[in-house]
Short mmCIF file of C-alpha atoms in Angstrom, two decimals:
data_model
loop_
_atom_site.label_atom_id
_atom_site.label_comp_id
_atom_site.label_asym_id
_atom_site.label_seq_id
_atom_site.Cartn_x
_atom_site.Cartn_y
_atom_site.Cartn_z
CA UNK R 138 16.90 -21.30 -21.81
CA UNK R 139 19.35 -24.48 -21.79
CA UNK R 140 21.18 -23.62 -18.36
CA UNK R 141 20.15 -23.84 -15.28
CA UNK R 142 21.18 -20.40 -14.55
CA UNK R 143 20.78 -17.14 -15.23
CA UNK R 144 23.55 -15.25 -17.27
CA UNK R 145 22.44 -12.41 -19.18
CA UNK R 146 20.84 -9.69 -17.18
CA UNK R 147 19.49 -6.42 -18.30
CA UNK R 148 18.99 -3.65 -16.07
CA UNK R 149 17.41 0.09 -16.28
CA UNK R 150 18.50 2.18 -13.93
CA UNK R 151 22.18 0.90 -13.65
CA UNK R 152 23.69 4.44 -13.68
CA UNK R 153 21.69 5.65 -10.46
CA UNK R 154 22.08 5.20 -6.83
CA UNK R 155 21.18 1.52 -6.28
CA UNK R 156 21.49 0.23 -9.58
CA UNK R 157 25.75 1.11 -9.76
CA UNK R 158 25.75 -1.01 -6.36
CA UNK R 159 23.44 -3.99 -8.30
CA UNK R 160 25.23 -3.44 -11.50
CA UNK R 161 29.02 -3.94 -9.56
CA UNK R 162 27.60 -6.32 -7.74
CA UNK R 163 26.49 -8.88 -10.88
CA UNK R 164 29.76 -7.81 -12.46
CA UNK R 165 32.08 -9.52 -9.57
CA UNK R 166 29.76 -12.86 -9.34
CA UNK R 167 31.44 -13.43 -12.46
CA UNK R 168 28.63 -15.80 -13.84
CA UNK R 169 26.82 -12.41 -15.35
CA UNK R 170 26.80 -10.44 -18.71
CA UNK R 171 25.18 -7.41 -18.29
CA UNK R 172 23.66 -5.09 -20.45
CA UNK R 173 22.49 -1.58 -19.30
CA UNK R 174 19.02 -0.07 -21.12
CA UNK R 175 19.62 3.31 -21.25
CA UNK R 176 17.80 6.27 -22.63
CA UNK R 177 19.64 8.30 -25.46
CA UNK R 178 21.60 11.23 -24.50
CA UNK R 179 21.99 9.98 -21.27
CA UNK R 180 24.32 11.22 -18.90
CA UNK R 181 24.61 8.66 -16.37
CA UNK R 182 28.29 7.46 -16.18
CA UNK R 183 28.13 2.89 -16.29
CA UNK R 184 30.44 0.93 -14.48
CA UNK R 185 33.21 -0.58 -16.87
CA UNK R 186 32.44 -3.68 -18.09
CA UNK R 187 28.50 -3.25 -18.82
CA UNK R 188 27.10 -3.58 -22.17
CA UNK R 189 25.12 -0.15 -22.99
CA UNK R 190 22.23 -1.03 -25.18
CA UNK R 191 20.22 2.86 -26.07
CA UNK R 192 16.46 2.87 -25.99
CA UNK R 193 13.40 5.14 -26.98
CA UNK R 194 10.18 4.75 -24.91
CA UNK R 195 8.52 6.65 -27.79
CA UNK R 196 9.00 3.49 -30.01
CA UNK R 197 8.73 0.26 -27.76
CA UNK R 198 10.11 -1.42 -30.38
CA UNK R 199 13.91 -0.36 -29.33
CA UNK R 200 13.18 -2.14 -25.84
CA UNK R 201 11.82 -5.40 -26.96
CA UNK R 202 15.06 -5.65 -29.49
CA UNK R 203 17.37 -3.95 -26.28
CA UNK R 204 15.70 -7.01 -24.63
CA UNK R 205 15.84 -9.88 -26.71
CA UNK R 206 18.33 -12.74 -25.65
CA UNK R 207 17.99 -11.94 -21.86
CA UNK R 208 17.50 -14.16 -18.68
CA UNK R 209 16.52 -11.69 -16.48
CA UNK R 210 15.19 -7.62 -16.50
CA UNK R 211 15.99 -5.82 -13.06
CA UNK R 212 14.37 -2.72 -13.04
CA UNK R 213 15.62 0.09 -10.51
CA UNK R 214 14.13 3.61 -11.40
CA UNK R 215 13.47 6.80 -9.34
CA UNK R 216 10.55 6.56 -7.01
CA UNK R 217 8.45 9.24 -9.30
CA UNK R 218 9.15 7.30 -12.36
CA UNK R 219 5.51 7.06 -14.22
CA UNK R 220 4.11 4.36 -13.55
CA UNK R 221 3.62 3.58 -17.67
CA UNK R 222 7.28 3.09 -18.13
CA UNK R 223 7.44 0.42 -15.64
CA UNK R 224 4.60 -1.07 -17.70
CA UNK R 225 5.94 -0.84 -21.10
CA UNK R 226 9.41 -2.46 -19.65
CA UNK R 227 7.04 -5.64 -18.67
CA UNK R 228 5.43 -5.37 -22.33
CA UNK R 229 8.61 -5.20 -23.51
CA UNK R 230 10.12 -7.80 -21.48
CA UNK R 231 6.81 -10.44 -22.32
CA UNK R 232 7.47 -9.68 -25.71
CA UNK R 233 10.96 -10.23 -25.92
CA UNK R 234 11.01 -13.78 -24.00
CA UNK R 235 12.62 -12.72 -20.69
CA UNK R 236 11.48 -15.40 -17.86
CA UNK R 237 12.48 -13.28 -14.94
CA UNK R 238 11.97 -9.66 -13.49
CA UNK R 239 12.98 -7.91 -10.11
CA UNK R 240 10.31 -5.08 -10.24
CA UNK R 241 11.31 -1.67 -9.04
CA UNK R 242 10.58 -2.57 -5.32
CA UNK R 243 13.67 -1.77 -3.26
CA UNK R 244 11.66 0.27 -0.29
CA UNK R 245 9.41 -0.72 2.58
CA UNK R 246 7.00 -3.89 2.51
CA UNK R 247 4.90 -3.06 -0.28
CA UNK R 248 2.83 -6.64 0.83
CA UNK R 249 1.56 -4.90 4.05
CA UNK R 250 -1.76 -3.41 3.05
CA UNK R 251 -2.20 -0.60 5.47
CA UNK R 252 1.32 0.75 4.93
CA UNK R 253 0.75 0.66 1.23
CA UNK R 254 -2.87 2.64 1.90
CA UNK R 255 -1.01 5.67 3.52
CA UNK R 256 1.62 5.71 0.83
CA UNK R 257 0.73 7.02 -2.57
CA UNK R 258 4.01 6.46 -4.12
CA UNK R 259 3.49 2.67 -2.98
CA UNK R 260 0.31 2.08 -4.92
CA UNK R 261 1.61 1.60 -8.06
CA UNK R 262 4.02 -1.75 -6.83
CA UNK R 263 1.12 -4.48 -6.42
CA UNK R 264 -0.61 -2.88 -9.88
CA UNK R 265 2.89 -4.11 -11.24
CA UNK R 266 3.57 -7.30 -9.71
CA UNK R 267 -0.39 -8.35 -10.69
CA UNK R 268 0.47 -6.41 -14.47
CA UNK R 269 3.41 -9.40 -14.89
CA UNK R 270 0.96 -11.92 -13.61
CA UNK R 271 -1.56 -11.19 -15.51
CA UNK R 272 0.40 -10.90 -19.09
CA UNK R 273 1.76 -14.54 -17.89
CA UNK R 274 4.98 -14.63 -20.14
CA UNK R 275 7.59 -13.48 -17.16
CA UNK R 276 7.78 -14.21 -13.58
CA UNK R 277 8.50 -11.65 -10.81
CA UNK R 278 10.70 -11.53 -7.69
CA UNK R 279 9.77 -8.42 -5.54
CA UNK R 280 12.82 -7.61 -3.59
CA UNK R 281 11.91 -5.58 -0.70
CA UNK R 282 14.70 -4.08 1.62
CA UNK R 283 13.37 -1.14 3.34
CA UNK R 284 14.68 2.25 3.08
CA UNK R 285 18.10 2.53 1.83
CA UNK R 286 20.16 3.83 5.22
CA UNK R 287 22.92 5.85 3.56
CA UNK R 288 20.56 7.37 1.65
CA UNK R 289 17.92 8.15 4.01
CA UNK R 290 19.87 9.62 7.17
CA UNK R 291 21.79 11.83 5.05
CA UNK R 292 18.34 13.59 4.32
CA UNK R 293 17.13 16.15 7.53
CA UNK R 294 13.34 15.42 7.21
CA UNK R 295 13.43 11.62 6.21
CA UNK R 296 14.93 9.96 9.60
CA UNK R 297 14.78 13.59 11.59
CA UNK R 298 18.43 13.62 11.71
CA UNK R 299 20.12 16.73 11.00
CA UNK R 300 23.82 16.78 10.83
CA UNK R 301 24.54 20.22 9.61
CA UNK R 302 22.69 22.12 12.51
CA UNK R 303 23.49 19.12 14.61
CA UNK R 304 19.62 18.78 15.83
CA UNK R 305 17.11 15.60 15.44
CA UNK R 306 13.50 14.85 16.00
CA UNK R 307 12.40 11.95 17.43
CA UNK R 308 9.29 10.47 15.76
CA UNK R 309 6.78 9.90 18.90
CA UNK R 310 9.47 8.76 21.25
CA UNK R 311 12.14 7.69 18.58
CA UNK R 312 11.85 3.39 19.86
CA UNK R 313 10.25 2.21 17.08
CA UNK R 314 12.27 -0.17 14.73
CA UNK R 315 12.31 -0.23 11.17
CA UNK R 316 13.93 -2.86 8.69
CA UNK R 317 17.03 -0.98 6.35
CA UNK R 318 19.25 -2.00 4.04
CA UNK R 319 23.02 -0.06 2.99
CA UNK R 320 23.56 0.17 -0.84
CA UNK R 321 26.44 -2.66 -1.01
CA UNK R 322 24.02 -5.06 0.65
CA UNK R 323 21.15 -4.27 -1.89
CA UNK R 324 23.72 -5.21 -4.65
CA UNK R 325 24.64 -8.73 -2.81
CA UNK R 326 21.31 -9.37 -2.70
CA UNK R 327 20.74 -9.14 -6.45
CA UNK R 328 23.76 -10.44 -7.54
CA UNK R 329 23.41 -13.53 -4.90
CA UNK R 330 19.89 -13.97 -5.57
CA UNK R 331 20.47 -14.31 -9.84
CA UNK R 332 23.26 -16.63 -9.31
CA UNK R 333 20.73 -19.00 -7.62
CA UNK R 334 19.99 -22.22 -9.74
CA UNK R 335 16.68 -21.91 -11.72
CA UNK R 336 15.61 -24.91 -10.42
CA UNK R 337 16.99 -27.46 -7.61
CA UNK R 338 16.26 -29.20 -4.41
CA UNK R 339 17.39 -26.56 -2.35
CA UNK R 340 17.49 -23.05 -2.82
CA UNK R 341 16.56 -21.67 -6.14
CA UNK R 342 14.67 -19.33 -8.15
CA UNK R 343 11.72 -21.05 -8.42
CA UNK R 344 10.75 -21.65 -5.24
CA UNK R 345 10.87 -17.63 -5.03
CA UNK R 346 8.54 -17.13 -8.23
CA UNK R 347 6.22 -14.44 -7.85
CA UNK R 348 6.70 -13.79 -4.04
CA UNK R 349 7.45 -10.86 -1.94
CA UNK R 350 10.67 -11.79 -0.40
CA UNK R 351 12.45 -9.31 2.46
CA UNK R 352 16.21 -8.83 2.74
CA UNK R 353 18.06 -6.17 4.82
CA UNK R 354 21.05 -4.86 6.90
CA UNK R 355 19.75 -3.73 10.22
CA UNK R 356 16.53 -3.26 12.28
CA UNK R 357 16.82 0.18 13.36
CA UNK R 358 15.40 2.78 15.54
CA UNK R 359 15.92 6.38 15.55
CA UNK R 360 17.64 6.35 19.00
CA UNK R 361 19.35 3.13 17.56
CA UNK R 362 20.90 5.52 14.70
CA UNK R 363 21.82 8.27 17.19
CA UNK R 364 23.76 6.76 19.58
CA UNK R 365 25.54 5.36 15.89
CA UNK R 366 25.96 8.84 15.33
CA UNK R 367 27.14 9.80 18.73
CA UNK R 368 29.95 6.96 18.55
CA UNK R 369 31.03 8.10 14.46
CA UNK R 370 30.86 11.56 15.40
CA UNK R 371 32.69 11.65 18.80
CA UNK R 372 29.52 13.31 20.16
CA UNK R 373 26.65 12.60 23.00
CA UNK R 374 23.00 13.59 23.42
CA UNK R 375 24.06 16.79 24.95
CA UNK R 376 25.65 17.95 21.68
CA UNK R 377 22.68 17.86 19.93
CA UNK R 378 19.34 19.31 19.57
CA UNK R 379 16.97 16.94 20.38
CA UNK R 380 13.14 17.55 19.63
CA UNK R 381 9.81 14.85 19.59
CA UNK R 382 7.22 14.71 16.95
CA UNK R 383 3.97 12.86 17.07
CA UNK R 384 4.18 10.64 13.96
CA UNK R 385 0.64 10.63 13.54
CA UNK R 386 0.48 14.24 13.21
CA UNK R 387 3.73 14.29 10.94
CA UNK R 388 2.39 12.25 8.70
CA UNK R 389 -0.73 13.63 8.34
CA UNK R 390 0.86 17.45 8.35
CA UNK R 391 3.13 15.66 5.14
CA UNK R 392 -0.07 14.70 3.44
CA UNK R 393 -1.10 18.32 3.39
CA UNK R 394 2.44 20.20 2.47
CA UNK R 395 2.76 17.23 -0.48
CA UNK R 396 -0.64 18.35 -1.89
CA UNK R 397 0.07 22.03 -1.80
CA UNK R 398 3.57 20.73 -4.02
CA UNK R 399 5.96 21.10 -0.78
CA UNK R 400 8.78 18.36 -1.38
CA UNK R 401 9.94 18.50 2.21
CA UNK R 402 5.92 17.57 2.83
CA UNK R 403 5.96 14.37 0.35
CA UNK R 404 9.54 13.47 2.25
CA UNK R 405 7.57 13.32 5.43
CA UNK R 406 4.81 11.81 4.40
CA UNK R 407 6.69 9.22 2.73
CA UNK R 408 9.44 8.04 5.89
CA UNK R 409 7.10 9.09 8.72
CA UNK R 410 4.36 6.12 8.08
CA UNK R 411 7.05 3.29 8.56
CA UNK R 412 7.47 4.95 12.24
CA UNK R 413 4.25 4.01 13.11
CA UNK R 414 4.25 1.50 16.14
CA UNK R 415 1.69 -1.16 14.07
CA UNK R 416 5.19 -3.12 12.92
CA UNK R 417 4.83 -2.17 8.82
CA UNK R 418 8.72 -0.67 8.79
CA UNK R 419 10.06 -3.79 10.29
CA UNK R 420 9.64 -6.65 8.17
CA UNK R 421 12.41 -8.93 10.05
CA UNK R 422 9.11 -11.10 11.40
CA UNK R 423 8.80 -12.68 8.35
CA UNK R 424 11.34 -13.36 7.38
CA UNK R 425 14.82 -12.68 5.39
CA UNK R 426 16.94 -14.34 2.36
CA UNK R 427 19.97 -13.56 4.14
CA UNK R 428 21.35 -16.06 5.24
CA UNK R 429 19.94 -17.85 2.01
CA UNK R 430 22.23 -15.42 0.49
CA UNK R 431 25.23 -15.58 2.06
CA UNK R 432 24.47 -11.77 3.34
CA UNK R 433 26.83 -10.38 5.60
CA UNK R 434 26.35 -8.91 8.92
CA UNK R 435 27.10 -5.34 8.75
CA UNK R 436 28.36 -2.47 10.87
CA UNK R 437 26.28 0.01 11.38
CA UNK R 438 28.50 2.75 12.50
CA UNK R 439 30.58 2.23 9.04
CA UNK R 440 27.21 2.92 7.38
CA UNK R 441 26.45 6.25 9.31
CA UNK R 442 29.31 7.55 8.63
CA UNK R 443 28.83 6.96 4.81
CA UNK R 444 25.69 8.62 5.26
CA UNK R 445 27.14 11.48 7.57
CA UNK R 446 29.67 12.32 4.25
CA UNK R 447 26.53 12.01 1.92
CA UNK R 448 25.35 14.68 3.57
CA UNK R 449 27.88 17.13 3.80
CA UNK R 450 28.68 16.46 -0.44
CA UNK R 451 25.18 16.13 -1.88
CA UNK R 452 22.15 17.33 -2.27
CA UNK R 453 18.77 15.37 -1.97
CA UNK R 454 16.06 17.55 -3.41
#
């Protein structure tokens, strides 16, 4: 393309959690049109402004045309997405001529081997960063940003906080530190990161191309996130419940409910691993784009107490 930046941006997934944050987020930069790839009959409400383009994965023709004319393809889907739609959107997106992807990363560092071992549902991220390497038409940015905090405290039996029976359980002895992002800050960091010159002396796409690169909001323990929800909720330690878990065995007792079908069991399974104390949750050692970014610090007890009304208004499962 003639510019030196990226304008048009495509994204699937804009209607759901993250992708409303990334989707507002591109929209204020001002410097982005963006078109959402949606699936027909779709009932996911867009944020005004966005350019709704429908698509069949039945006939992969409908995404290279959807796609056609686009600088960059962010793709944000649910974690049990199949892994062949996140293929055919590469296809699609080699076919169609767009130079840059964001891969549906958004989670814990997918780059550290052993974490990535222990998590099934992680498996399928490298298979898709070497799948756009390997066609050679696009280049990849792999965003990660940890679990999403909002998100994942509102939910009992991911960080072992729960608010309606007022009870938690501490993973081992609850110390360990994990790297976590809020929604609003996963949007800045797409929106900051795709107004970024393609190329230039300083910062710029290109010296990202086809990395791993680590943004976030806080480095967290579970004891770090309870006394945040002592201070939102006007509460101490003696208020509450308060139980310990080996991880190990969590883990490994998540492994087992997941394979008999229990969803609580693949929750488990899934957030207990980054509790381990072998440093894969917290990815802070090597390194952020914040401040490349222009990220803001953020407060943490304003985030648990978006994640405290989460939970009382939604449901999870």
């Amino acid at each position: 393309m003639a510019s030196n930046h990226i304008t048009n941006v495509a994204i699937v997934g804009a209607g759901g959690n993250s992708g409303r944050f990334m989707t507002e987020a591109l929209l204020r930069t001002g410097k982005h049109t963006v078109t959402a790839l949606a699936r027909a009959g779709s009932q996911s409400k867009l944020p005004e402004g966005v350019i709704e383009k429908t698509i069949d994965y039945s006939k992969p023709e409908t995404v290279v045309e959807a796609l056609e004319g686009q600088h960059a393809l962010v793709i944000t889907l649910g974690g049990r997405a199949p892994n062949e739609i996140n293929l055919q959107l590469i296809n699609a997106a080699g076919e169609a001529g767009v130079p840059w992807i964001l891969p549906n990363e958004w989670g814990p560092d997918t780059a550290n081997e052993d974490l990535v071992k222990d998590v099934v549902v992680f498996q399928p991220k490298g298979e898709i960063r070497k799948a756009i390497t390997d066609l050679g038409k696009s280049s990849y940015i792999a965003v990660n940003t940890g679990f999403w905090y909002e998100w994942s405290l509102a939910i009992a039996p991911a960080f072992g906080v729960d608010f309606a029976n007022r009870s938690a359980t501490l993973f081992d002895e609850g110390n360990v530190k994990i790297s976590t992002s809020t929604w609003p800050q996963v949007g800045r960091a797409v929106a900051n990161l795709l107004s970024l010159p393609i190329t230039a002396e300083g910062s710029c796409l290109e010296k990202l191309k086809d990395q791993a690169v680590y943004v976030d909001s806080f480095t967290v323990s579970q004891r770090d996130m309870l006394d945040s929800v002592y201070r939102v909720t006007g509460t101490t330690e003696a208020d509450w419940n308060i139980t310990k878990e080996s991880a190990k065995e969590r883990y490994e007792g998540g492994v087992e409910a997941m394979q008999k079908g229990d969803l609580v069991g693949f929750v488990k399974m899934l957030y207990t691993r980054v509790f381990y104390d072998d440093g894969s949750g917290d990815f802070s050692g090597k390194g952020t784009l914040n401040s490349m970014l222009g990220m803001p610090e953020e407060d943490l007890d304003e985030a648990t107490k978006r994640a405290i009304e989460r939970s009382e208004s939604t449901s999870w499962a």
